[in-house]
Amino acid sequence: MTSLSAGEGSAIDILIVGAGPAGLTAALYLARYRRKVRVVHDGRSRALWVPRSRNVPGFPEGIVGPDLIARMSDHAVRYGAELVEARVDEIARRQNDEGFRARLASGATINARGLILATGVETNLAKLDSGDHDNAVCSGVLRYCPICDGFEHSDERIAVLGSDLHGAAEAMFLRQYSRDVTLIPKWQVALTDKQRGELAASGVDILEGRVLRLDATEAGMFVSIEGEAEPRRFDTLYPAFGSTPRSELAAMLGPLTDPNGCIPFSAFSDGLLPGVYAAGDVIEGLDQISVALGQGAMAATRLHNWLREQDGHVMADQK
Ligand SMILES: Cc1cc2nc3c(=O)[nH]c(=O)nc-3n(C[C@H](O)[C@H](O)[C@H](O)COP(=O)(O)OP(=O)(O)OC[C@H]3O[C@@H](n4cnc5c(N)ncnc54)[C@H](O)[C@@H]3O)c2cc1C
């Protein structure tokens, strides 16, 4: 791991912010294109939370999130990528088209000709009244991603916490795995009669009372509902609170995000600005490891070719 001192102002070809699946794939590709590439990350990849993913192709027995990140980091470093653990606080364009300058929390700066933002999202977490949050995720009592692990909860008693359309859609999705899916409101149900009818027709139960307590235990998630004497037990609970894109750095470069802070889908292929690409969860779309891998590879290749073009290293007819 490289460390940078304040004011160093080191210059590289490409800076990648983020060492999750997207950033590390981009780093591997760029290192193999013989670019001087540095990955700066603040140690908060969501993949580090994955207890065991079973939908990453090539790992039929599953792979533990931290193992995947460790393997991917080693792989990129083996080909010459540098990894630095630090928070990037600021990104700005340099004058005269000289690329970008990033300022780290330590005050150190990095100058780069190109930039890939692979900064991910922040999961909006459920607050437990008892039980350890991370242990509950690890044991499967608390889950955040039906696409990732709904399969593992086939035929179980599943609760979805969230009373809006997002929660309803998640409950309906989980219905393909289990007959026993209940949508429970955090505060009050915010669904139209038509939406309630659709849920009823698909066999999703809706509880009307407000949730008072969430207790994660080894025996499951106990949910106390206003007006009910006993808590209800579920095998697993999916909070449907969505996530918040970590797109502050993109916003520093211009009005590049939508009102929800999402970066447009085309950012991994067409770029955001000349010399700036984004990849992975931070851009609009499906938040999955496989998607992040593909987008990281694409962003890296497009940026590499853009730099070649700047340097006159492509066939004129290729442009
Ligand atoms: C509990 C859980 C289980 C999941 N299970 C699965 C699964 O089974 N299968 C699957 O496909 N997906 C799963 N996912 C989703 C998967 O983790 C993400 O899709 C994947 O990690 C996205 O990769 P990414 O590189 O885009 O972002 P991330 O992996 O989140 O990485 C973002 C990186 O950006 C860095 N960063 C952000 N801002 C800054 C900054 N200002 N300065 C420095 N660094 C910064 C972070 O430190 C991090 O390194 C799961 C997610 C969760 C939460």
Short mmCIF file of C-alpha atoms and ligand atoms in Angstrom, two decimals:
data_model
loop_
_atom_site.label_atom_id
_atom_site.label_comp_id
_atom_site.label_asym_id
_atom_site.label_seq_id
_atom_site.Cartn_x
_atom_site.Cartn_y
_atom_site.Cartn_z
CA MET A 1 0.00 0.00 0.00
CA THR A 2 1.43 3.41 -1.02
CA SER A 3 1.24 6.39 1.30
CA LEU A 4 1.20 9.99 0.13
CA SER A 5 2.39 12.94 2.16
CA ALA A 6 0.65 16.31 2.11
CA GLY A 7 1.56 18.51 -0.83
CA GLU A 8 3.31 15.76 -2.77
CA GLY A 9 1.41 16.56 -5.96
CA SER A 10 2.40 13.29 -7.63
CA ALA A 11 1.51 12.88 -11.33
CA ILE A 12 0.10 9.75 -12.93
CA ASP A 13 -1.82 8.79 -16.06
CA ILE A 14 -5.05 7.78 -14.42
CA LEU A 15 -6.61 8.15 -11.00
CA ILE A 16 -9.34 5.72 -10.03
CA VAL A 17 -11.40 6.62 -6.99
CA GLY A 18 -12.79 3.44 -5.44
CA ALA A 19 -11.45 -0.05 -4.80
CA GLY A 20 -14.60 -2.09 -5.18
CA PRO A 21 -15.23 -4.49 -8.08
CA ALA A 22 -15.59 -1.60 -10.58
CA GLY A 23 -12.46 0.35 -9.60
CA LEU A 24 -10.27 -2.73 -9.22
CA THR A 25 -11.30 -4.12 -12.61
CA ALA A 26 -10.53 -0.77 -14.23
CA ALA A 27 -7.16 -0.76 -12.43
CA LEU A 28 -6.28 -4.24 -13.69
CA TYR A 29 -7.13 -3.35 -17.29
CA LEU A 30 -5.27 -0.05 -17.19
CA ALA A 31 -2.21 -1.57 -15.56
CA ARG A 32 -2.18 -4.19 -18.33
CA TYR A 33 -2.43 -1.34 -20.87
CA ARG A 34 0.82 -0.19 -19.19
CA ARG A 35 -0.73 2.94 -17.76
CA LYS A 36 0.56 4.48 -14.55
CA VAL A 37 -2.60 4.03 -12.54
CA ARG A 38 -3.38 4.72 -8.90
CA VAL A 39 -6.46 3.60 -7.02
CA VAL A 40 -7.45 5.69 -4.01
CA HIS A 41 -10.17 4.33 -1.75
CA ASP A 42 -11.48 4.94 1.73
CA GLY A 43 -11.95 1.26 2.58
CA ARG A 44 -15.71 1.25 2.28
CA SER A 45 -16.51 -1.01 -0.67
CA ARG A 46 -19.95 -2.52 -0.21
CA ALA A 47 -18.48 -5.78 -1.44
CA LEU A 48 -16.61 -5.98 1.90
CA TRP A 49 -20.01 -6.56 3.49
CA VAL A 50 -21.04 -9.48 1.35
CA PRO A 51 -21.11 -12.54 3.67
CA ARG A 52 -20.88 -14.93 0.70
CA SER A 53 -21.99 -14.08 -2.79
CA ARG A 54 -23.34 -16.94 -4.84
CA ASN A 55 -24.04 -15.10 -8.07
CA VAL A 56 -20.54 -14.09 -9.11
CA PRO A 57 -19.88 -16.24 -12.18
CA GLY A 58 -17.05 -18.74 -11.73
CA PHE A 59 -17.59 -19.22 -7.99
CA PRO A 60 -20.28 -21.93 -7.76
CA GLU A 61 -19.56 -22.43 -4.04
CA GLY A 62 -19.80 -18.68 -3.53
CA ILE A 63 -17.14 -16.20 -2.55
CA VAL A 64 -16.84 -14.13 0.61
CA GLY A 65 -16.84 -10.39 -0.22
CA PRO A 66 -13.54 -9.49 1.53
CA ASP A 67 -11.85 -12.46 -0.23
CA LEU A 68 -13.03 -11.21 -3.60
CA ILE A 69 -11.71 -7.71 -2.89
CA ALA A 70 -8.38 -9.08 -1.61
CA ARG A 71 -7.96 -11.25 -4.73
CA MET A 72 -8.89 -8.40 -7.05
CA SER A 73 -6.52 -6.00 -5.26
CA ASP A 74 -3.63 -8.48 -5.50
CA HIS A 75 -4.39 -9.08 -9.16
CA ALA A 76 -4.32 -5.37 -10.06
CA VAL A 77 -1.19 -4.73 -7.98
CA ARG A 78 0.58 -7.68 -9.61
CA TYR A 79 0.42 -5.82 -12.95
CA GLY A 80 1.61 -2.53 -11.47
CA ALA A 81 -1.47 -0.67 -10.21
CA GLU A 82 -0.90 1.27 -6.99
CA LEU A 83 -3.45 1.15 -4.18
CA VAL A 84 -3.68 3.97 -1.65
CA GLU A 85 -6.08 3.97 1.27
CA ALA A 86 -7.25 7.58 1.74
CA ARG A 87 -10.37 9.66 1.27
CA VAL A 88 -10.55 11.91 -1.77
CA ASP A 89 -12.13 15.16 -0.60
CA GLU A 90 -11.95 17.23 -3.74
CA ILE A 91 -11.52 16.87 -7.48
CA ALA A 92 -10.99 19.77 -9.85
CA ARG A 93 -10.04 20.23 -13.46
CA ARG A 94 -6.61 21.73 -13.99
CA GLN A 95 -6.20 24.72 -16.26
CA ASN A 96 -5.15 24.44 -19.92
CA ASP A 97 -6.61 20.94 -20.32
CA GLU A 98 -3.95 19.46 -18.08
CA GLY A 99 -6.22 16.86 -16.57
CA PHE A 100 -7.39 16.74 -12.99
CA ARG A 101 -6.18 17.37 -9.48
CA ALA A 102 -7.46 15.35 -6.53
CA ARG A 103 -6.99 16.46 -2.94
CA LEU A 104 -6.92 13.78 -0.27
CA ALA A 105 -8.09 14.16 3.32
CA SER A 106 -4.41 14.37 4.38
CA GLY A 107 -3.93 17.41 2.12
CA ALA A 108 -1.80 15.46 -0.38
CA THR A 109 -2.66 16.04 -4.03
CA ILE A 110 -2.56 13.83 -7.10
CA ASN A 111 -2.48 15.07 -10.69
CA ALA A 112 -3.83 12.76 -13.34
CA ARG A 113 -4.63 13.01 -17.02
CA GLY A 114 -7.71 10.83 -16.73
CA LEU A 115 -10.17 9.93 -14.01
CA ILE A 116 -12.49 7.02 -13.24
CA LEU A 117 -15.07 7.46 -10.52
CA ALA A 118 -16.01 4.07 -9.08
CA THR A 119 -17.28 5.41 -5.79
CA GLY A 120 -20.32 3.16 -5.23
CA VAL A 121 -23.34 3.92 -3.11
CA GLU A 122 -24.16 4.11 0.58
CA THR A 123 -26.78 1.56 1.66
CA ASN A 124 -29.56 3.17 3.70
CA LEU A 125 -29.47 0.92 6.76
CA ALA A 126 -32.17 -0.37 9.07
CA LYS A 127 -31.71 0.52 12.71
CA LEU A 128 -32.00 -2.50 14.99
CA ASP A 129 -33.31 -2.17 18.55
CA SER A 130 -31.34 -5.21 19.65
CA GLY A 131 -28.81 -7.53 18.06
CA ASP A 132 -25.71 -6.58 16.15
CA HIS A 133 -26.39 -5.20 12.67
CA ASP A 134 -23.37 -6.73 10.92
CA ASN A 135 -23.85 -10.13 12.59
CA ALA A 136 -27.47 -10.10 11.45
CA VAL A 137 -26.32 -9.47 7.86
CA CYS A 138 -23.72 -12.22 8.20
CA SER A 139 -26.21 -14.78 9.53
CA GLY A 140 -28.82 -13.90 6.90
CA VAL A 141 -31.45 -12.59 9.34
CA LEU A 142 -31.06 -9.16 7.77
CA ARG A 143 -30.64 -8.75 4.02
CA TYR A 144 -30.39 -5.78 1.67
CA CYS A 145 -30.40 -7.18 -1.83
CA PRO A 146 -33.11 -9.62 -3.03
CA ILE A 147 -31.39 -9.99 -6.41
CA CYS A 148 -28.20 -11.08 -4.63
CA ASP A 149 -29.59 -13.53 -2.09
CA GLY A 150 -33.36 -14.01 -2.49
CA PHE A 151 -32.60 -17.50 -3.80
CA GLU A 152 -30.99 -18.46 -0.48
CA HIS A 153 -34.27 -17.67 1.30
CA SER A 154 -36.47 -19.90 -0.83
CA ASP A 155 -39.56 -21.08 1.08
CA GLU A 156 -38.65 -19.05 4.16
CA ARG A 157 -40.77 -16.51 6.06
CA ILE A 158 -39.69 -13.21 4.55
CA ALA A 159 -40.55 -9.67 5.62
CA VAL A 160 -39.93 -6.54 3.56
CA LEU A 161 -39.73 -3.33 5.53
CA GLY A 162 -40.90 -0.34 3.54
CA SER A 163 -44.32 0.97 2.79
CA ASP A 164 -43.88 2.66 -0.58
CA LEU A 165 -43.71 1.42 -4.16
CA HIS A 166 -40.06 0.44 -3.74
CA GLY A 167 -40.94 -1.87 -0.84
CA ALA A 168 -43.95 -3.24 -2.70
CA ALA A 169 -41.86 -4.02 -5.78
CA GLU A 170 -39.25 -5.77 -3.64
CA ALA A 171 -41.92 -7.85 -1.87
CA MET A 172 -43.42 -8.84 -5.22
CA PHE A 173 -39.95 -9.81 -6.51
CA LEU A 174 -39.32 -12.00 -3.44
CA ARG A 175 -42.64 -13.75 -3.94
CA GLN A 176 -40.99 -15.88 -6.64
CA TYR A 177 -38.91 -17.48 -3.89
CA SER A 178 -41.46 -17.92 -1.14
CA ARG A 179 -45.21 -18.08 -0.58
CA ASP A 180 -44.73 -16.34 2.76
CA VAL A 181 -43.82 -12.72 2.03
CA THR A 182 -45.11 -9.86 4.17
CA LEU A 183 -44.75 -6.15 3.47
CA ILE A 184 -44.53 -4.19 6.68
CA PRO A 185 -44.59 -0.42 6.82
CA LYS A 186 -41.94 1.59 8.57
CA TRP A 187 -44.49 4.27 9.37
CA GLN A 188 -47.67 3.92 7.33
CA VAL A 189 -48.55 2.24 4.08
CA ALA A 190 -48.24 4.66 1.16
CA LEU A 191 -49.82 2.55 -1.57
CA THR A 192 -52.85 3.12 -3.77
CA ASP A 193 -55.79 0.71 -3.72
CA LYS A 194 -54.69 -0.58 -7.12
CA GLN A 195 -51.18 -1.32 -5.84
CA ARG A 196 -52.60 -3.04 -2.77
CA GLY A 197 -54.80 -5.11 -5.08
CA GLU A 198 -51.78 -6.17 -7.15
CA LEU A 199 -49.92 -7.24 -4.03
CA ALA A 200 -52.93 -9.18 -2.74
CA ALA A 201 -53.34 -10.90 -6.12
CA SER A 202 -49.70 -12.01 -6.04
CA GLY A 203 -50.07 -13.33 -2.49
CA VAL A 204 -48.07 -10.69 -0.60
CA ASP A 205 -49.53 -9.86 2.83
CA ILE A 206 -49.52 -6.25 4.00
CA LEU A 207 -49.39 -5.39 7.69
CA GLU A 208 -50.99 -2.07 8.54
CA GLY A 209 -49.50 -1.30 11.95
CA ARG A 210 -46.36 0.76 12.50
CA VAL A 211 -43.12 -1.05 13.34
CA LEU A 212 -42.07 -0.37 16.93
CA ARG A 213 -39.02 -2.60 17.33
CA LEU A 214 -36.66 -4.79 15.31
CA ASP A 215 -34.82 -7.47 17.29
CA ALA A 216 -32.29 -9.61 15.44
CA THR A 217 -31.70 -12.97 17.13
CA GLU A 218 -30.26 -16.34 16.15
CA ALA A 219 -33.85 -17.56 15.78
CA GLY A 220 -34.74 -14.87 13.25
CA MET A 221 -35.88 -11.27 13.12
CA PHE A 222 -38.59 -10.32 15.62
CA VAL A 223 -40.75 -7.42 14.51
CA SER A 224 -42.98 -5.66 17.05
CA ILE A 225 -45.99 -4.00 15.46
CA GLU A 226 -48.09 -1.29 17.07
CA GLY A 227 -51.26 -2.75 18.55
CA GLU A 228 -50.03 -6.38 18.53
CA ALA A 229 -49.28 -8.14 21.84
CA GLU A 230 -46.50 -10.41 20.55
CA PRO A 231 -43.69 -9.66 18.10
CA ARG A 232 -43.83 -11.50 14.78
CA ARG A 233 -40.93 -13.74 13.81
CA PHE A 234 -39.47 -13.83 10.32
CA ASP A 235 -36.57 -15.89 8.98
CA THR A 236 -35.21 -12.83 7.26
CA LEU A 237 -36.02 -9.16 6.83
CA TYR A 238 -35.23 -7.01 3.80
CA PRO A 239 -35.32 -3.25 4.51
CA ALA A 240 -36.29 -1.55 1.23
CA PHE A 241 -34.80 1.85 1.99
CA GLY A 242 -32.71 2.13 -1.17
CA SER A 243 -29.26 3.66 -1.29
CA THR A 244 -27.56 7.00 -1.74
CA PRO A 245 -25.00 7.39 -4.55
CA ARG A 246 -21.53 8.52 -3.45
CA SER A 247 -21.41 11.00 -6.31
CA GLU A 248 -20.11 14.12 -4.52
CA LEU A 249 -16.86 14.06 -6.52
CA ALA A 250 -18.72 13.93 -9.84
CA ALA A 251 -20.83 16.89 -8.72
CA MET A 252 -17.63 18.90 -8.13
CA LEU A 253 -16.82 18.62 -11.83
CA GLY A 254 -20.16 20.00 -13.03
CA PRO A 255 -23.90 19.29 -13.05
CA LEU A 256 -23.34 15.63 -13.93
CA THR A 257 -25.83 13.86 -11.70
CA ASP A 258 -29.62 13.56 -11.72
CA PRO A 259 -31.69 15.02 -8.83
CA ASN A 260 -31.20 11.74 -6.90
CA GLY A 261 -27.42 12.06 -7.20
CA CYS A 262 -27.16 9.26 -9.79
CA ILE A 263 -24.61 9.43 -12.58
CA PRO A 264 -26.12 8.59 -16.00
CA PHE A 265 -25.85 5.00 -17.24
CA SER A 266 -23.76 5.97 -20.29
CA ALA A 267 -20.89 7.20 -18.06
CA PHE A 268 -18.96 3.91 -18.30
CA SER A 269 -19.02 3.86 -22.09
CA ASP A 270 -19.40 7.45 -23.33
CA GLY A 271 -17.81 9.20 -20.36
CA LEU A 272 -19.03 12.08 -18.26
CA LEU A 273 -16.61 14.70 -19.52
CA PRO A 274 -13.52 14.42 -21.69
CA GLY A 275 -11.14 12.22 -19.70
CA VAL A 276 -13.69 11.29 -17.01
CA TYR A 277 -15.56 7.99 -16.81
CA ALA A 278 -17.60 6.36 -14.06
CA ALA A 279 -18.44 2.71 -13.36
CA GLY A 280 -20.29 0.47 -10.93
CA ASP A 281 -23.06 1.17 -8.44
CA VAL A 282 -22.53 4.93 -8.55
CA ILE A 283 -24.05 5.02 -12.00
CA GLU A 284 -27.70 4.40 -12.67
CA GLY A 285 -28.63 0.75 -13.20
CA LEU A 286 -28.29 -2.68 -11.62
CA ASP A 287 -26.12 -2.64 -8.49
CA GLN A 288 -24.31 -5.93 -8.87
CA ILE A 289 -20.74 -7.16 -8.79
CA SER A 290 -20.87 -8.59 -12.34
CA VAL A 291 -22.19 -5.31 -13.70
CA ALA A 292 -19.45 -3.38 -11.89
CA LEU A 293 -16.79 -5.69 -13.36
CA GLY A 294 -18.01 -5.17 -16.92
CA GLN A 295 -18.40 -1.43 -16.55
CA GLY A 296 -14.93 -1.14 -14.97
CA ALA A 297 -13.39 -2.93 -17.97
CA MET A 298 -15.28 -0.75 -20.42
CA ALA A 299 -14.47 2.55 -18.67
CA ALA A 300 -10.78 1.61 -18.50
CA THR A 301 -10.60 0.74 -22.18
CA ARG A 302 -12.47 3.82 -23.33
CA LEU A 303 -10.31 6.09 -21.20
CA HIS A 304 -7.10 4.40 -22.37
CA ASN A 305 -8.15 4.88 -26.01
CA TRP A 306 -9.14 8.48 -25.35
CA LEU A 307 -5.64 9.16 -24.03
CA ARG A 308 -4.11 7.39 -27.04
CA GLU A 309 -6.21 9.62 -29.25
CA GLN A 310 -4.99 12.72 -27.40
CA ASP A 311 -1.44 11.56 -28.00
CA GLY A 312 -2.02 10.87 -31.70
CA HIS A 313 -1.57 7.12 -31.24
CA VAL A 314 -4.63 5.94 -33.15
CA MET A 315 -5.32 5.61 -36.85
CA ALA A 316 -6.96 8.78 -38.15
CA ASP A 317 -9.89 6.76 -39.58
CA GLN A 318 -10.40 5.05 -36.22
CA LYS A 319 -11.51 8.26 -34.46
C1 LIG B 1 -24.97 -6.88 2.20
C2 LIG B 1 -24.70 -6.84 0.72
C3 LIG B 1 -24.68 -8.02 -0.01
C4 LIG B 1 -24.44 -7.97 -1.39
N1 LIG B 1 -24.40 -9.15 -2.07
C5 LIG B 1 -24.14 -9.15 -3.40
C6 LIG B 1 -24.11 -10.37 -4.14
O1 LIG B 1 -24.27 -11.46 -3.60
N2 LIG B 1 -23.88 -10.28 -5.48
C7 LIG B 1 -23.69 -9.10 -6.13
O2 LIG B 1 -23.50 -9.09 -7.35
N3 LIG B 1 -23.72 -7.92 -5.44
C8 LIG B 1 -23.93 -7.93 -4.10
N4 LIG B 1 -23.98 -6.74 -3.42
C9 LIG B 1 -23.76 -5.48 -4.16
C10 LIG B 1 -22.26 -5.29 -4.42
O3 LIG B 1 -21.57 -5.25 -3.20
C11 LIG B 1 -22.06 -4.00 -5.21
O4 LIG B 1 -22.83 -4.03 -6.41
C12 LIG B 1 -20.59 -3.81 -5.59
O5 LIG B 1 -19.76 -3.75 -4.44
C13 LIG B 1 -20.44 -2.52 -6.42
O6 LIG B 1 -19.10 -2.30 -6.71
P1 LIG B 1 -18.54 -0.80 -6.92
O7 LIG B 1 -17.10 -0.99 -7.22
O8 LIG B 1 -19.40 -0.06 -7.85
O9 LIG B 1 -18.76 -0.09 -5.50
P2 LIG B 1 -18.18 -0.47 -4.08
O10 LIG B 1 -17.78 -1.89 -4.01
O11 LIG B 1 -19.16 0.00 -3.06
O12 LIG B 1 -16.85 0.40 -3.96
C14 LIG B 1 -16.88 1.80 -3.87
C15 LIG B 1 -15.47 2.28 -3.55
O13 LIG B 1 -15.41 3.70 -3.60
C16 LIG B 1 -14.66 4.18 -2.48
N5 LIG B 1 -14.99 5.60 -2.30
C17 LIG B 1 -16.18 6.23 -2.46
N6 LIG B 1 -16.04 7.56 -2.29
C18 LIG B 1 -14.73 7.77 -2.00
C19 LIG B 1 -13.96 8.93 -1.72
N7 LIG B 1 -14.49 10.16 -1.69
N8 LIG B 1 -12.64 8.78 -1.47
C20 LIG B 1 -12.05 7.54 -1.50
N9 LIG B 1 -12.74 6.41 -1.76
C21 LIG B 1 -14.07 6.53 -2.02
C22 LIG B 1 -15.01 3.19 -1.37
O14 LIG B 1 -14.07 3.18 -0.33
C23 LIG B 1 -14.98 1.88 -2.17
O15 LIG B 1 -13.63 1.41 -2.25
C24 LIG B 1 -24.23 -6.73 -2.04
C25 LIG B 1 -24.26 -5.53 -1.32
C26 LIG B 1 -24.49 -5.58 0.06
C27 LIG B 1 -24.51 -4.29 0.85
#
